[in-house]
Amino acid sequence: MLDDFLMRAGLAGIGLTFATGPLGSFVVWRRMAYFGDATAHAAILGVALSFGFGLSIYVGTLAVALAMAVTVAILSGRGHALDTLLGVLAHAALAFGLVAASFISGLRVDLSAYLFGDILAVSRADVGIIWAGSALVALLLAWRWQGLLTATVNEELAQASGLNPRAEQLVLTLALALTVAVAIKIVGALLISALLILPAAAARQLARGPEVMAFGATAVGSLSVLAGLAASLRWDAPAGPSIVAAAAVLFAVSLLARRRS
């Protein structure tokens, strides 16, 4: 059954939501949407470098995503305006990635697959990597859950409790970089942030607590994957954008449900 491309796509997408659900909740709580965008856009540079040096896509993407995240953390700590810094780094990394790809002789890969995703082309090895990466992100967040929550709610309270808010921020940075690396084949660099934010935002409308919201975001994300794949198959639409569109519809439904409750 796993040889069927649609089954592989469904398993890959659902596996990814175990990372994007809880991580997306923190992205929403901490208003890190633009940070996620910058890290995802930088992933295209990682794709280009992977082809140039003959590396695995996941290795190159993770390395560049981590470098971007650490760079942002260092520069923002020195007083630079965060929104301007993210905008500069995100678009510069995306541009350099596309330019670098144009200089790689013999490159026959359509980079649009990495911009918008190609979940229907994932292999069995990809499914294993995605599930392993998502499990690692989920375990990392579960390990630091209480500390991350405390630092998110109030940094001064976190410091009074013996926590280091910057260390907790580093945990989220690492988790985000790893998620971007495993998500790039599914929804692509331009849509990763949407898959992080939309399910979490939908779950937030009805959630009664942080843990419920994290589980709810995972459920909404999984439903978005299945609905998006079904829509892609039915109307011959691109799968990655269809998944994000399904998540947007579920977010709109959650808004209506909240108004009626």
PDB file of C-alpha atoms in Angstrom:
ATOM      1  CA  MET A   1       0.000   0.000   0.000  1.00  0.00           C
ATOM      2  CA  LEU A   2       2.885   2.360   0.720  1.00  0.00           C
ATOM      3  CA  ASP A   3       3.914   2.215  -2.931  1.00  0.00           C
ATOM      4  CA  ASP A   4       0.821   4.192  -3.821  1.00  0.00           C
ATOM      5  CA  PHE A   5       1.797   7.857  -4.313  1.00  0.00           C
ATOM      6  CA  LEU A   6      -1.374   9.178  -2.693  1.00  0.00           C
ATOM      7  CA  MET A   7      -0.853   7.042   0.398  1.00  0.00           C
ATOM      8  CA  ARG A   8       2.713   8.286   0.710  1.00  0.00           C
ATOM      9  CA  ALA A   9       1.545  11.881   0.304  1.00  0.00           C
ATOM     10  CA  GLY A  10      -1.104  11.480   3.008  1.00  0.00           C
ATOM     11  CA  LEU A  11       1.329   9.857   5.434  1.00  0.00           C
ATOM     12  CA  ALA A  12       3.933  12.547   4.793  1.00  0.00           C
ATOM     13  CA  GLY A  13       1.464  15.381   5.282  1.00  0.00           C
ATOM     14  CA  ILE A  14      -0.048  13.955   8.443  1.00  0.00           C
ATOM     15  CA  GLY A  15       3.407  13.246   9.834  1.00  0.00           C
ATOM     16  CA  LEU A  16       4.388  16.859   9.279  1.00  0.00           C
ATOM     17  CA  THR A  17       1.414  18.140  11.281  1.00  0.00           C
ATOM     18  CA  PHE A  18       2.799  16.549  14.459  1.00  0.00           C
ATOM     19  CA  ALA A  19       5.511  19.209  14.236  1.00  0.00           C
ATOM     20  CA  THR A  20       3.546  22.116  12.757  1.00  0.00           C
ATOM     21  CA  GLY A  21       0.656  21.775  15.223  1.00  0.00           C
ATOM     22  CA  PRO A  22       2.456  22.480  18.528  1.00  0.00           C
ATOM     23  CA  LEU A  23       5.165  24.604  16.918  1.00  0.00           C
ATOM     24  CA  GLY A  24       2.576  26.674  15.048  1.00  0.00           C
ATOM     25  CA  SER A  25       0.850  27.355  18.354  1.00  0.00           C
ATOM     26  CA  PHE A  26       4.026  28.966  19.699  1.00  0.00           C
ATOM     27  CA  VAL A  27       4.467  30.872  16.437  1.00  0.00           C
ATOM     28  CA  VAL A  28       0.972  32.337  16.919  1.00  0.00           C
ATOM     29  CA  TRP A  29       1.416  33.035  20.631  1.00  0.00           C
ATOM     30  CA  ARG A  30       4.800  34.708  20.155  1.00  0.00           C
ATOM     31  CA  ARG A  31       3.832  36.474  16.904  1.00  0.00           C
ATOM     32  CA  MET A  32       6.731  34.834  15.082  1.00  0.00           C
ATOM     33  CA  ALA A  33       5.003  34.568  11.698  1.00  0.00           C
ATOM     34  CA  TYR A  34       7.545  36.719   9.888  1.00  0.00           C
ATOM     35  CA  PHE A  35      10.387  34.807  11.530  1.00  0.00           C
ATOM     36  CA  GLY A  36       8.952  31.607  10.074  1.00  0.00           C
ATOM     37  CA  ASP A  37       8.701  33.270   6.676  1.00  0.00           C
ATOM     38  CA  ALA A  38      12.338  34.350   6.757  1.00  0.00           C
ATOM     39  CA  THR A  39      13.545  30.882   7.729  1.00  0.00           C
ATOM     40  CA  ALA A  40      11.437  29.250   5.022  1.00  0.00           C
ATOM     41  CA  HIS A  41      12.588  31.640   2.302  1.00  0.00           C
ATOM     42  CA  ALA A  42      16.200  30.978   3.255  1.00  0.00           C
ATOM     43  CA  ALA A  43      15.561  27.293   2.627  1.00  0.00           C
ATOM     44  CA  ILE A  44      15.701  27.916  -1.133  1.00  0.00           C
ATOM     45  CA  LEU A  45      19.351  28.895  -0.735  1.00  0.00           C
ATOM     46  CA  GLY A  46      19.805  25.584   1.078  1.00  0.00           C
ATOM     47  CA  VAL A  47      18.198  23.748  -1.851  1.00  0.00           C
ATOM     48  CA  ALA A  48      20.556  25.426  -4.326  1.00  0.00           C
ATOM     49  CA  LEU A  49      23.613  24.641  -2.186  1.00  0.00           C
ATOM     50  CA  SER A  50      22.449  21.030  -1.818  1.00  0.00           C
ATOM     51  CA  PHE A  51      22.420  20.552  -5.578  1.00  0.00           C
ATOM     52  CA  GLY A  52      25.689  22.439  -5.993  1.00  0.00           C
ATOM     53  CA  PHE A  53      27.603  20.315  -3.457  1.00  0.00           C
ATOM     54  CA  GLY A  54      25.746  17.047  -3.987  1.00  0.00           C
ATOM     55  CA  LEU A  55      24.155  17.021  -0.519  1.00  0.00           C
ATOM     56  CA  SER A  56      20.795  15.760   0.638  1.00  0.00           C
ATOM     57  CA  ILE A  57      18.077  18.406   0.279  1.00  0.00           C
ATOM     58  CA  TYR A  58      17.225  17.957   3.938  1.00  0.00           C
ATOM     59  CA  VAL A  59      20.829  18.497   5.074  1.00  0.00           C
ATOM     60  CA  GLY A  60      21.373  21.636   2.979  1.00  0.00           C
ATOM     61  CA  THR A  61      18.013  23.120   3.909  1.00  0.00           C
ATOM     62  CA  LEU A  62      18.476  22.444   7.617  1.00  0.00           C
ATOM     63  CA  ALA A  63      21.976  23.967   7.599  1.00  0.00           C
ATOM     64  CA  VAL A  64      20.839  27.205   5.941  1.00  0.00           C
ATOM     65  CA  ALA A  65      17.657  27.423   8.039  1.00  0.00           C
ATOM     66  CA  LEU A  66      19.716  27.058  11.213  1.00  0.00           C
ATOM     67  CA  ALA A  67      22.221  29.656  10.005  1.00  0.00           C
ATOM     68  CA  MET A  68      19.381  32.067   9.252  1.00  0.00           C
ATOM     69  CA  ALA A  69      17.749  31.507  12.624  1.00  0.00           C
ATOM     70  CA  VAL A  70      21.004  31.969  14.559  1.00  0.00           C
ATOM     71  CA  THR A  71      21.864  35.098  12.532  1.00  0.00           C
ATOM     72  CA  VAL A  72      18.483  36.637  13.306  1.00  0.00           C
ATOM     73  CA  ALA A  73      18.824  35.784  17.000  1.00  0.00           C
ATOM     74  CA  ILE A  74      22.296  37.381  17.211  1.00  0.00           C
ATOM     75  CA  LEU A  75      21.474  40.534  15.255  1.00  0.00           C
ATOM     76  CA  SER A  76      18.124  41.122  16.970  1.00  0.00           C
ATOM     77  CA  GLY A  77      19.912  40.892  20.313  1.00  0.00           C
ATOM     78  CA  ARG A  78      22.135  43.791  19.248  1.00  0.00           C
ATOM     79  CA  GLY A  79      19.253  46.209  18.862  1.00  0.00           C
ATOM     80  CA  HIS A  80      18.429  45.884  15.169  1.00  0.00           C
ATOM     81  CA  ALA A  81      14.757  46.376  14.232  1.00  0.00           C
ATOM     82  CA  LEU A  82      13.455  42.824  13.978  1.00  0.00           C
ATOM     83  CA  ASP A  83      10.826  43.319  11.258  1.00  0.00           C
ATOM     84  CA  THR A  84      13.271  45.148   8.966  1.00  0.00           C
ATOM     85  CA  LEU A  85      16.005  42.604   9.678  1.00  0.00           C
ATOM     86  CA  LEU A  86      13.728  39.672   8.840  1.00  0.00           C
ATOM     87  CA  GLY A  87      12.541  41.341   5.656  1.00  0.00           C
ATOM     88  CA  VAL A  88      16.089  41.984   4.454  1.00  0.00           C
ATOM     89  CA  LEU A  89      17.372  38.494   5.279  1.00  0.00           C
ATOM     90  CA  ALA A  90      14.322  36.653   3.946  1.00  0.00           C
ATOM     91  CA  HIS A  91      14.283  38.285   0.530  1.00  0.00           C
ATOM     92  CA  ALA A  92      18.070  38.360   0.220  1.00  0.00           C
ATOM     93  CA  ALA A  93      18.346  34.625   0.976  1.00  0.00           C
ATOM     94  CA  LEU A  94      15.553  33.783  -1.469  1.00  0.00           C
ATOM     95  CA  ALA A  95      17.149  35.913  -4.207  1.00  0.00           C
ATOM     96  CA  PHE A  96      20.639  34.490  -3.640  1.00  0.00           C
ATOM     97  CA  GLY A  97      19.181  30.972  -3.693  1.00  0.00           C
ATOM     98  CA  LEU A  98      17.490  31.500  -7.050  1.00  0.00           C
ATOM     99  CA  VAL A  99      20.597  33.199  -8.489  1.00  0.00           C
ATOM    100  CA  ALA A 100      22.868  30.429  -7.195  1.00  0.00           C
ATOM    101  CA  ALA A 101      20.623  27.798  -8.781  1.00  0.00           C
ATOM    102  CA  SER A 102      20.981  29.504 -12.161  1.00  0.00           C
ATOM    103  CA  PHE A 103      24.790  29.040 -12.012  1.00  0.00           C
ATOM    104  CA  ILE A 104      24.665  25.312 -11.289  1.00  0.00           C
ATOM    105  CA  SER A 105      25.482  23.597 -14.569  1.00  0.00           C
ATOM    106  CA  GLY A 106      23.266  20.683 -15.502  1.00  0.00           C
ATOM    107  CA  LEU A 107      20.600  21.505 -12.920  1.00  0.00           C
ATOM    108  CA  ARG A 108      17.401  20.049 -14.294  1.00  0.00           C
ATOM    109  CA  VAL A 109      15.226  20.435 -11.218  1.00  0.00           C
ATOM    110  CA  ASP A 110      12.261  22.798 -11.341  1.00  0.00           C
ATOM    111  CA  LEU A 111      12.722  25.000  -8.278  1.00  0.00           C
ATOM    112  CA  SER A 112       9.004  25.816  -8.292  1.00  0.00           C
ATOM    113  CA  ALA A 113       8.558  22.409  -6.667  1.00  0.00           C
ATOM    114  CA  TYR A 114      10.520  23.742  -3.693  1.00  0.00           C
ATOM    115  CA  LEU A 115       8.708  27.072  -3.711  1.00  0.00           C
ATOM    116  CA  PHE A 116       5.191  25.584  -3.707  1.00  0.00           C
ATOM    117  CA  GLY A 117       5.829  21.986  -2.698  1.00  0.00           C
ATOM    118  CA  ASP A 118       5.415  18.649  -4.447  1.00  0.00           C
ATOM    119  CA  ILE A 119       3.909  16.339  -1.863  1.00  0.00           C
ATOM    120  CA  LEU A 120       2.747  13.876  -4.517  1.00  0.00           C
ATOM    121  CA  ALA A 121       6.386  13.163  -5.408  1.00  0.00           C
ATOM    122  CA  VAL A 122       7.587  12.129  -1.931  1.00  0.00           C
ATOM    123  CA  SER A 123       9.298   8.771  -1.704  1.00  0.00           C
ATOM    124  CA  ARG A 124       9.155   6.180   1.046  1.00  0.00           C
ATOM    125  CA  ALA A 125      12.505   7.497   2.302  1.00  0.00           C
ATOM    126  CA  ASP A 126      11.043  11.021   2.398  1.00  0.00           C
ATOM    127  CA  VAL A 127       8.109   9.766   4.471  1.00  0.00           C
ATOM    128  CA  GLY A 128      10.513   8.221   6.974  1.00  0.00           C
ATOM    129  CA  ILE A 129      12.594  11.402   7.210  1.00  0.00           C
ATOM    130  CA  ILE A 130       9.489  13.577   7.640  1.00  0.00           C
ATOM    131  CA  TRP A 131       8.098  11.389  10.426  1.00  0.00           C
ATOM    132  CA  ALA A 132      11.496  11.218  12.159  1.00  0.00           C
ATOM    133  CA  GLY A 133      11.978  14.992  11.926  1.00  0.00           C
ATOM    134  CA  SER A 134       8.455  15.715  13.142  1.00  0.00           C
ATOM    135  CA  ALA A 135       8.854  13.286  16.040  1.00  0.00           C
ATOM    136  CA  LEU A 136      12.106  15.015  17.020  1.00  0.00           C
ATOM    137  CA  VAL A 137      10.407  18.444  16.958  1.00  0.00           C
ATOM    138  CA  ALA A 138       7.434  17.146  18.965  1.00  0.00           C
ATOM    139  CA  LEU A 139       9.714  15.544  21.574  1.00  0.00           C
ATOM    140  CA  LEU A 140      11.825  18.705  21.823  1.00  0.00           C
ATOM    141  CA  LEU A 141       8.747  20.853  22.410  1.00  0.00           C
ATOM    142  CA  ALA A 142       7.274  18.351  24.888  1.00  0.00           C
ATOM    143  CA  TRP A 143      10.561  18.316  26.822  1.00  0.00           C
ATOM    144  CA  ARG A 144      10.650  22.113  27.124  1.00  0.00           C
ATOM    145  CA  TRP A 145       6.871  22.675  27.109  1.00  0.00           C
ATOM    146  CA  GLN A 146       6.447  24.290  30.518  1.00  0.00           C
ATOM    147  CA  GLY A 147       9.533  26.457  30.148  1.00  0.00           C
ATOM    148  CA  LEU A 148       8.471  27.582  26.692  1.00  0.00           C
ATOM    149  CA  LEU A 149       4.994  28.434  27.944  1.00  0.00           C
ATOM    150  CA  THR A 150       6.333  30.423  30.887  1.00  0.00           C
ATOM    151  CA  ALA A 151       8.781  32.361  28.699  1.00  0.00           C
ATOM    152  CA  THR A 152       6.004  33.029  26.188  1.00  0.00           C
ATOM    153  CA  VAL A 153       3.596  34.374  28.788  1.00  0.00           C
ATOM    154  CA  ASN A 154       6.074  36.530  30.720  1.00  0.00           C
ATOM    155  CA  GLU A 155       9.856  36.685  30.317  1.00  0.00           C
ATOM    156  CA  GLU A 156      10.342  38.295  33.727  1.00  0.00           C
ATOM    157  CA  LEU A 157       8.366  35.478  35.364  1.00  0.00           C
ATOM    158  CA  ALA A 158      10.506  32.980  33.474  1.00  0.00           C
ATOM    159  CA  GLN A 159      13.698  34.601  34.773  1.00  0.00           C
ATOM    160  CA  ALA A 160      12.297  34.612  38.312  1.00  0.00           C
ATOM    161  CA  SER A 161      11.612  30.896  37.921  1.00  0.00           C
ATOM    162  CA  GLY A 162      15.226  30.247  37.007  1.00  0.00           C
ATOM    163  CA  LEU A 163      14.615  29.961  33.260  1.00  0.00           C
ATOM    164  CA  ASN A 164      16.614  31.612  30.490  1.00  0.00           C
ATOM    165  CA  PRO A 165      14.192  33.150  27.957  1.00  0.00           C
ATOM    166  CA  ARG A 166      16.898  33.302  25.292  1.00  0.00           C
ATOM    167  CA  ALA A 167      17.571  29.574  25.710  1.00  0.00           C
ATOM    168  CA  GLU A 168      13.861  28.873  25.302  1.00  0.00           C
ATOM    169  CA  GLN A 169      13.880  31.047  22.170  1.00  0.00           C
ATOM    170  CA  LEU A 170      16.784  28.966  20.869  1.00  0.00           C
ATOM    171  CA  VAL A 171      14.729  25.790  21.328  1.00  0.00           C
ATOM    172  CA  LEU A 172      11.956  27.268  19.183  1.00  0.00           C
ATOM    173  CA  THR A 173      14.525  28.415  16.626  1.00  0.00           C
ATOM    174  CA  LEU A 174      15.955  24.897  16.351  1.00  0.00           C
ATOM    175  CA  ALA A 175      12.482  23.371  16.103  1.00  0.00           C
ATOM    176  CA  LEU A 176      11.469  25.850  13.403  1.00  0.00           C
ATOM    177  CA  ALA A 177      14.593  25.183  11.328  1.00  0.00           C
ATOM    178  CA  LEU A 178      14.051  21.427  11.513  1.00  0.00           C
ATOM    179  CA  THR A 179      10.385  21.798  10.576  1.00  0.00           C
ATOM    180  CA  VAL A 180      11.250  23.941   7.566  1.00  0.00           C
ATOM    181  CA  ALA A 181      13.767  21.325   6.435  1.00  0.00           C
ATOM    182  CA  VAL A 182      11.242  18.476   6.487  1.00  0.00           C
ATOM    183  CA  ALA A 183       8.340  20.580   5.158  1.00  0.00           C
ATOM    184  CA  ILE A 184       9.967  22.019   2.058  1.00  0.00           C
ATOM    185  CA  LYS A 185       9.052  19.071  -0.171  1.00  0.00           C
ATOM    186  CA  ILE A 186       5.431  19.086   0.996  1.00  0.00           C
ATOM    187  CA  VAL A 187       4.221  22.679   0.885  1.00  0.00           C
ATOM    188  CA  GLY A 188       7.308  24.533  -0.329  1.00  0.00           C
ATOM    189  CA  ALA A 189       9.188  27.525   1.034  1.00  0.00           C
ATOM    190  CA  LEU A 190       6.476  30.071   0.240  1.00  0.00           C
ATOM    191  CA  LEU A 191       3.705  28.174   2.047  1.00  0.00           C
ATOM    192  CA  ILE A 192       5.417  26.717   5.121  1.00  0.00           C
ATOM    193  CA  SER A 193       4.444  29.642   7.336  1.00  0.00           C
ATOM    194  CA  ALA A 194       0.826  29.304   6.237  1.00  0.00           C
ATOM    195  CA  LEU A 195       0.754  25.664   7.332  1.00  0.00           C
ATOM    196  CA  LEU A 196       2.251  26.692  10.678  1.00  0.00           C
ATOM    197  CA  ILE A 197      -0.133  29.593  11.295  1.00  0.00           C
ATOM    198  CA  LEU A 198      -3.520  28.687   9.808  1.00  0.00           C
ATOM    199  CA  PRO A 199      -4.200  25.421  11.715  1.00  0.00           C
ATOM    200  CA  ALA A 200      -2.977  26.989  14.964  1.00  0.00           C
ATOM    201  CA  ALA A 201      -5.094  30.093  14.399  1.00  0.00           C
ATOM    202  CA  ALA A 202      -8.133  27.921  13.662  1.00  0.00           C
ATOM    203  CA  ALA A 203      -7.594  25.838  16.803  1.00  0.00           C
ATOM    204  CA  ARG A 204      -7.140  28.988  18.880  1.00  0.00           C
ATOM    205  CA  GLN A 205     -10.703  30.076  18.201  1.00  0.00           C
ATOM    206  CA  LEU A 206     -12.158  27.118  20.102  1.00  0.00           C
ATOM    207  CA  ALA A 207      -9.325  25.959  22.396  1.00  0.00           C
ATOM    208  CA  ARG A 208      -9.667  26.218  26.170  1.00  0.00           C
ATOM    209  CA  GLY A 209      -5.983  25.875  26.980  1.00  0.00           C
ATOM    210  CA  PRO A 210      -2.518  25.722  25.411  1.00  0.00           C
ATOM    211  CA  GLU A 211      -2.323  21.917  25.265  1.00  0.00           C
ATOM    212  CA  VAL A 212      -5.793  21.683  23.728  1.00  0.00           C
ATOM    213  CA  MET A 213      -4.794  24.276  21.144  1.00  0.00           C
ATOM    214  CA  ALA A 214      -1.637  22.343  20.223  1.00  0.00           C
ATOM    215  CA  PHE A 215      -3.576  19.099  19.755  1.00  0.00           C
ATOM    216  CA  GLY A 216      -6.318  20.964  17.924  1.00  0.00           C
ATOM    217  CA  ALA A 217      -3.787  22.560  15.562  1.00  0.00           C
ATOM    218  CA  THR A 218      -2.408  19.103  14.774  1.00  0.00           C
ATOM    219  CA  ALA A 219      -5.919  17.813  14.056  1.00  0.00           C
ATOM    220  CA  VAL A 220      -6.794  20.799  11.858  1.00  0.00           C
ATOM    221  CA  GLY A 221      -3.499  20.410  10.018  1.00  0.00           C
ATOM    222  CA  SER A 222      -4.145  16.711   9.366  1.00  0.00           C
ATOM    223  CA  LEU A 223      -7.650  17.440   8.121  1.00  0.00           C
ATOM    224  CA  SER A 224      -6.239  20.172   5.861  1.00  0.00           C
ATOM    225  CA  VAL A 225      -3.772  17.694   4.364  1.00  0.00           C
ATOM    226  CA  LEU A 226      -6.485  15.149   3.598  1.00  0.00           C
ATOM    227  CA  ALA A 227      -8.907  17.757   2.261  1.00  0.00           C
ATOM    228  CA  GLY A 228      -6.188  19.421   0.184  1.00  0.00           C
ATOM    229  CA  LEU A 229      -5.091  16.127  -1.347  1.00  0.00           C
ATOM    230  CA  ALA A 230      -8.702  15.248  -2.145  1.00  0.00           C
ATOM    231  CA  ALA A 231      -9.231  18.653  -3.795  1.00  0.00           C
ATOM    232  CA  SER A 232      -5.985  18.289  -5.738  1.00  0.00           C
ATOM    233  CA  LEU A 233      -7.049  14.881  -7.019  1.00  0.00           C
ATOM    234  CA  ARG A 234     -10.581  16.014  -7.846  1.00  0.00           C
ATOM    235  CA  TRP A 235      -9.737  19.265  -9.660  1.00  0.00           C
ATOM    236  CA  ASP A 236      -6.147  18.572 -10.766  1.00  0.00           C
ATOM    237  CA  ALA A 237      -4.875  21.497  -8.665  1.00  0.00           C
ATOM    238  CA  PRO A 238      -1.374  21.797  -7.155  1.00  0.00           C
ATOM    239  CA  ALA A 239      -1.324  19.794  -3.936  1.00  0.00           C
ATOM    240  CA  GLY A 240       0.707  22.122  -1.671  1.00  0.00           C
ATOM    241  CA  PRO A 241      -1.420  25.232  -2.272  1.00  0.00           C
ATOM    242  CA  SER A 242      -4.566  23.077  -2.051  1.00  0.00           C
ATOM    243  CA  ILE A 243      -3.564  21.969   1.454  1.00  0.00           C
ATOM    244  CA  VAL A 244      -3.022  25.570   2.547  1.00  0.00           C
ATOM    245  CA  ALA A 245      -6.313  26.617   0.933  1.00  0.00           C
ATOM    246  CA  ALA A 246      -8.098  23.865   2.885  1.00  0.00           C
ATOM    247  CA  ALA A 247      -6.486  25.156   6.089  1.00  0.00           C
ATOM    248  CA  ALA A 248      -7.712  28.668   5.249  1.00  0.00           C
ATOM    249  CA  VAL A 249     -11.263  27.363   4.784  1.00  0.00           C
ATOM    250  CA  LEU A 250     -11.095  25.577   8.146  1.00  0.00           C
ATOM    251  CA  PHE A 251      -9.869  28.806   9.756  1.00  0.00           C
ATOM    252  CA  ALA A 252     -12.873  30.664   8.295  1.00  0.00           C
ATOM    253  CA  VAL A 253     -15.187  27.918   9.619  1.00  0.00           C
ATOM    254  CA  SER A 254     -13.627  28.236  13.073  1.00  0.00           C
ATOM    255  CA  LEU A 255     -14.299  31.974  13.058  1.00  0.00           C
ATOM    256  CA  LEU A 256     -17.958  31.375  12.210  1.00  0.00           C
ATOM    257  CA  ALA A 257     -18.226  28.672  14.850  1.00  0.00           C
ATOM    258  CA  ARG A 258     -16.807  30.981  17.509  1.00  0.00           C
ATOM    259  CA  ARG A 259     -19.236  33.789  16.626  1.00  0.00           C
ATOM    260  CA  ARG A 260     -22.181  31.418  16.921  1.00  0.00           C
ATOM    261  CA  SER A 261     -21.038  29.901  20.213  1.00  0.00           C
TER     262      SER A 261
END
